[in-house]
CSV table of C-alpha atoms in Angstrom, one decimal:
chain,number,residue,atom,x,y,z
A,1,GLU,CA,-11.2,4.9,18.5
A,2,THR,CA,-7.7,6.1,17.7
A,3,ASP,CA,-5.8,9.1,16.3
A,4,LEU,CA,-4.8,9.4,12.7
A,5,ASN,CA,-1.7,11.6,12.3
A,6,TYR,CA,0.3,13.0,9.4
A,7,PRO,CA,0.1,12.6,6.4
A,8,PHE,CA,-3.7,12.0,7.0
A,9,TRP,CA,-6.1,14.9,7.3
A,10,THR,CA,-9.9,15.7,7.2
A,11,PRO,CA,-11.5,18.6,5.4
A,12,ASP,CA,-11.5,20.8,8.5
A,13,ARG,CA,-7.7,20.4,9.0
A,14,GLU,CA,-6.0,20.8,5.6
A,15,LEU,CA,-2.8,22.1,7.2
A,16,CYS,CA,-2.4,18.9,9.2
A,17,GLY,CA,-1.6,16.5,6.3
A,18,HIS,CA,-0.3,15.9,2.8
A,19,PRO,CA,-2.8,16.7,0.0
A,20,ASP,CA,-2.6,13.1,-1.3
A,21,PHE,CA,-4.0,11.7,2.0
A,22,LYS,CA,-7.3,13.3,2.7
A,23,VAL,CA,-9.4,11.0,4.9
A,24,ASN,CA,-13.1,10.3,4.8
A,25,CYS,CA,-14.3,9.0,8.2
A,26,SER,CA,-18.0,8.5,7.3
A,27,GLY,CA,-17.9,4.7,6.7
A,28,TYR,CA,-16.9,1.7,8.7
A,29,PHE,CA,-13.2,2.4,8.0
A,30,ALA,CA,-11.3,5.6,7.6
A,31,GLU,CA,-10.6,5.9,3.9
A,32,PHE,CA,-8.4,7.9,1.5
A,33,SER,CA,-8.0,8.0,-2.2
A,34,ILE,CA,-5.0,8.0,-4.5
A,35,SER,CA,-5.8,8.5,-8.2
A,36,SER,CA,-8.9,6.4,-8.8
A,37,LEU,CA,-8.2,3.9,-6.0
A,38,ASN,CA,-9.7,4.1,-2.5
A,39,PHE,CA,-7.8,2.7,0.5
A,40,GLN,CA,-9.0,1.6,3.9
A,41,ILE,CA,-6.9,2.2,7.1
A,42,LEU,CA,-7.2,-1.0,9.0
A,43,GLN,CA,-4.9,-0.4,11.9
A,44,MET,CA,-2.4,2.1,13.3
A,45,ASN,CA,0.2,0.6,15.6
A,46,PHE,CA,1.8,3.3,17.7
A,47,ASP,CA,4.2,0.8,19.3
A,48,ASP,CA,6.0,-0.2,16.1
A,49,HIS,CA,5.0,2.9,14.1
A,50,ASN,CA,3.2,0.9,11.4
A,51,ILE,CA,0.0,1.5,9.6
A,52,THR,CA,-2.0,-1.3,7.9
A,53,ILE,CA,-3.9,-0.3,4.7
A,54,ARG,CA,-5.6,-2.2,1.9
A,55,PRO,CA,-7.6,-1.4,-1.3
A,56,ALA,CA,-11.2,-0.5,-0.3
A,57,ARG,CA,-12.4,-2.9,-3.0
A,58,THR,CA,-10.5,-6.1,-2.8
A,59,SER,CA,-12.8,-7.2,-5.7
A,60,ASP,CA,-10.6,-5.1,-7.9
A,61,TYR,CA,-8.0,-7.9,-7.5
A,62,ILE,CA,-10.1,-10.9,-6.5
A,63,ASN,CA,-12.9,-11.8,-8.9
A,64,THR,CA,-15.9,-12.1,-6.6
A,65,MET,CA,-17.9,-14.0,-9.1
A,66,ASN,CA,-15.7,-17.1,-9.0
A,67,TYR,CA,-13.1,-16.0,-6.4
A,68,ASP,CA,-10.2,-16.3,-8.8
A,69,LEU,CA,-7.3,-13.8,-9.0
A,70,CYS,CA,-8.1,-12.5,-12.5
A,71,PRO,CA,-10.5,-9.5,-12.3
A,72,GLN,CA,-11.2,-7.6,-15.4
A,73,TYR,CA,-9.7,-4.2,-14.7
A,74,PRO,CA,-7.1,-4.2,-11.9
A,75,GLU,CA,-4.9,-1.2,-11.3
A,76,SER,CA,-1.4,-0.9,-9.9
A,77,ILE,CA,-1.1,0.4,-6.4
A,78,LEU,CA,1.3,3.3,-6.3
A,79,ILE,CA,2.0,5.0,-2.9
A,80,ASN,CA,4.2,8.1,-2.5
A,81,GLN,CA,6.9,6.5,-0.3
A,82,ASP,CA,8.6,9.9,0.3
A,83,VAL,CA,5.5,10.6,2.4
A,84,LEU,CA,4.3,7.2,3.5
A,85,PRO,CA,7.1,4.6,3.1
A,86,PHE,CA,6.6,0.9,3.1
A,87,SER,CA,7.4,-1.1,6.2
A,88,ILE,CA,10.1,-3.7,6.2
A,89,ASP,CA,7.4,-6.4,5.9
A,90,THR,CA,6.0,-4.9,2.6
A,91,VAL,CA,7.2,-6.1,-0.8
A,92,MET,CA,5.9,-5.4,-4.3
A,93,SER,CA,4.3,-8.4,-6.0
A,94,ILE,CA,3.4,-8.4,-9.7
A,95,PHE,CA,0.5,-9.9,-11.7
A,96,TYR,CA,1.1,-10.5,-15.4
A,97,TYR,CA,-2.0,-10.8,-17.5
A,98,ASN,CA,-2.8,-12.0,-21.0
A,99,CYS,CA,0.5,-13.8,-21.6
A,100,SER,CA,1.5,-15.8,-24.6
A,101,ASP,CA,3.7,-18.9,-24.2
A,102,LEU,CA,7.0,-18.1,-22.5
A,103,LYS,CA,10.2,-18.9,-24.3
A,104,VAL,CA,12.0,-19.8,-21.1
A,105,ASP,CA,11.2,-22.4,-18.5
A,106,VAL,CA,9.7,-21.4,-15.2
A,107,PRO,CA,11.2,-23.5,-12.3
A,108,PRO,CA,8.7,-25.1,-9.9
A,109,ASN,CA,8.5,-24.1,-6.3
A,110,GLY,CA,9.9,-20.7,-7.0
A,111,SER,CA,8.9,-17.0,-6.8
A,112,ILE,CA,6.6,-17.3,-9.8
A,113,ARG,CA,3.4,-19.3,-10.4
A,114,LYS,CA,0.9,-19.6,-13.1
A,115,LEU,CA,-2.7,-18.8,-12.2
A,116,ASP,CA,-5.7,-20.6,-13.6
A,117,CYS,CA,-8.3,-18.0,-14.6
A,118,ASP,CA,-11.8,-18.7,-15.8
A,119,SER,CA,-11.5,-15.7,-18.1
A,120,ASP,CA,-8.6,-17.4,-19.9
A,121,ILE,CA,-10.8,-20.5,-20.5
A,122,SER,CA,-14.0,-18.6,-21.4
A,123,THR,CA,-12.4,-16.6,-24.1
A,124,LEU,CA,-10.9,-19.7,-25.7
A,125,THR,CA,-7.5,-18.2,-25.8
A,126,LEU,CA,-4.1,-19.7,-24.9
A,127,GLU,CA,-3.2,-16.6,-22.9
A,128,LYS,CA,-2.1,-17.2,-19.4
A,129,THR,CA,-1.7,-15.2,-16.1
A,130,TYR,CA,1.3,-15.3,-13.8
A,131,PHE,CA,2.0,-14.1,-10.3
A,132,VAL,CA,5.5,-13.0,-9.1
A,133,SER,CA,5.6,-12.9,-5.3
A,134,SER,CA,8.4,-10.4,-5.1
A,135,SER,CA,10.5,-9.0,-7.9
A,136,SER,CA,13.2,-7.9,-5.4
A,137,HIS,CA,13.8,-11.5,-4.4
A,138,PHE,CA,13.5,-12.9,-7.9
A,139,GLU,CA,16.7,-14.8,-9.0
A,140,ASP,CA,16.4,-15.0,-12.7
A,141,ARG,CA,15.9,-11.6,-14.4
A,142,ALA,CA,15.6,-13.4,-17.8
A,143,ILE,CA,12.1,-14.8,-16.7
A,144,LEU,CA,11.0,-11.3,-15.6
A,145,ASP,CA,12.1,-9.9,-19.0
A,146,GLU,CA,10.3,-12.6,-20.8
A,147,LEU,CA,7.1,-11.9,-18.8
A,148,SER,CA,7.4,-8.2,-19.6
A,149,SER,CA,7.7,-8.9,-23.3
A,150,SER,CA,5.2,-11.8,-23.6
A,151,CYS,CA,2.3,-10.3,-21.4
A,152,LYS,CA,-0.1,-7.6,-22.5
A,153,ARG,CA,-0.3,-5.9,-19.1
A,154,ASN,CA,1.0,-6.1,-15.6
A,155,VAL,CA,-0.1,-4.8,-12.2
A,156,SER,CA,2.1,-4.1,-9.2
A,157,ILE,CA,0.6,-4.6,-5.7
A,158,PRO,CA,2.2,-4.2,-2.3
A,159,VAL,CA,1.7,-7.2,0.0
A,160,SER,CA,2.8,-8.4,3.4
A,161,GLN,CA,5.6,-10.9,2.9
A,162,SER,CA,4.7,-12.5,6.3
A,163,VAL,CA,1.1,-13.1,5.3
A,164,LEU,CA,2.2,-14.2,1.9
A,165,ARG,CA,4.8,-16.5,3.5
A,166,ILE,CA,7.2,-15.4,0.9
A,167,GLU,CA,10.2,-17.4,2.2
A,168,GLU,CA,8.3,-20.7,1.6
A,169,ARG,CA,8.1,-20.0,-2.2
A,170,ASN,CA,5.3,-21.4,-4.5
A,171,GLN,CA,2.5,-19.6,-2.6
A,172,SER,CA,-0.9,-21.2,-2.7
A,173,LEU,CA,-3.9,-19.3,-4.1
A,174,ALA,CA,-5.2,-19.0,-0.5
A,175,ASP,CA,-1.9,-17.3,0.5
A,176,ILE,CA,-2.2,-14.8,-2.3
A,177,LYS,CA,-5.8,-14.0,-1.5
A,178,ASP,CA,-5.1,-13.6,2.2
A,179,ALA,CA,-2.2,-11.2,1.4
A,180,LEU,CA,-4.5,-9.1,-0.7
A,181,PHE,CA,-7.4,-9.1,1.8
A,182,ASN,CA,-5.2,-8.4,4.9
A,183,GLY,CA,-3.5,-5.4,3.3
A,184,PHE,CA,0.1,-4.2,3.7
A,185,LYS,CA,2.0,-2.0,6.1
A,186,VAL,CA,3.5,1.4,5.7
A,187,ARG,CA,5.6,3.3,8.3
A,188,PHE,CA,4.9,6.5,10.1
A,189,ASN,CA,6.5,9.4,8.3
A,190,SER,CA,10.0,9.8,9.7
A,191,ASP,CA,9.9,13.7,9.6
A,192,CYS,CA,6.7,13.6,11.6
A,193,SER,CA,8.2,11.2,14.2
A,194,LYS,CA,11.1,13.6,14.7
A,195,CYS,CA,8.8,16.5,15.0
A,196,VAL,CA,6.6,14.8,17.6
A,197,ALA,CA,9.7,13.8,19.5
A,198,SER,CA,10.7,17.4,19.7
A,199,GLY,CA,7.3,18.4,21.1
A,200,GLY,CA,5.8,19.7,17.8
A,201,ALA,CA,2.8,18.8,15.7
A,202,CYS,CA,3.1,17.6,12.1
A,203,GLY,CA,1.6,19.5,9.2
A,204,TYR,CA,2.0,20.7,5.6
A,205,ASN,CA,2.8,24.0,4.1
A,206,PRO,CA,0.7,24.4,0.9
A,207,ILE,CA,2.8,27.3,-0.4
A,208,SER,CA,6.2,25.5,-0.3
A,209,ARG,CA,4.5,22.1,-0.7
A,210,THR,CA,6.6,20.6,2.1
A,211,PHE,CA,6.3,19.1,5.5
A,212,VAL,CA,6.4,21.5,8.4
A,213,CYS,CA,6.7,21.0,12.2
A,214,TYR,CA,4.3,23.3,14.1
A,215,CYS,CA,5.8,24.8,17.2
A,216,ILE,CA,4.5,27.1,19.9
A,217,ASN,CA,5.9,30.2,18.1
A,218,GLY,CA,5.2,29.2,14.5
A,219,TYR,CA,6.6,26.4,12.5
A,220,GLN,CA,10.0,24.8,11.6
A,221,GLU,CA,11.1,22.6,8.7
A,222,ARG,CA,11.7,19.5,10.8
A,223,THR,CA,11.7,19.9,14.6
A,224,CYS,CA,11.0,22.4,17.4
A,225,SER,CA,14.0,23.9,19.1
A,226,SER,CA,14.2,24.1,22.9
A,227,GLY,CA,11.5,26.5,24.2
A,228,GLN,CA,9.4,26.2,21.1
A,229,LYS,CA,7.5,23.0,22.0
A,230,SER,CA,3.8,23.1,21.0
A,231,ASN,CA,1.7,22.1,24.0
A,232,ASP,CA,-1.6,23.6,22.7
A,233,PHE,CA,-1.5,22.9,18.9
A,234,PHE,CA,-2.9,19.5,18.0
A,235,CYS,CA,-3.0,18.0,14.5
A,236,SER,CA,-4.5,14.6,14.9
A,237,ILE,CA,-7.8,13.1,13.7
A,238,SER,CA,-10.0,11.1,16.0
A,239,SER,CA,-11.4,8.2,14.0
A,240,TYR,CA,-12.9,4.7,14.6
A,241,LEU,CA,-11.0,1.9,12.9
A,242,PHE,CA,-12.8,-1.4,12.5
A,243,LEU,CA,-10.1,-4.0,12.5
A,244,ILE,CA,-10.3,-7.2,10.5
């Protein structure tokens, strides 16, 4: 059992969190939804201020019928980083689907690899699927531009670069699957960390649609001043997190 702090909130504590991060604690994991995607909170580490999350249905990205990396309708994962920023370990990877032959050569043992998909074979097409481990570390923008123009769709997914072993290049299929299954890390909200350090409790003002710091005599924009520390106001959610 642990506490979930801002930006997360439950229906009985709307003022404790950002509206995008309403938590459902009825299942094995605490979950929240963004657009049409559900996410599971796997771990909250209060020592390094990191939160590990993953899509609730990894089958959206790993085809459970044949365990390949080419599901039918994957969606990009978009997190509001102003509220819940990525940790230093998290990078954006990109899947490119339904690609025609590229007009540029893809170097071996690099940041990009072709994926063999049963769906590509079953439809008897010559379309291909590619995985780019991290666009931020990609050396040749010409290849990314070619992928963007030659592929019918692409999906961006945050992954842990340590799990993906991104520095080793040419990741195996097992590495990619592990990275998707084990989730990615986001950092505690910096405004909330400052508020708590000043003795306050983190929350949200629905009128101004901004973060607020609850103090003993009301609320402030960021921190409680001396003599305003909130000793009796709590804005945390007790929840069970089942770790993988």
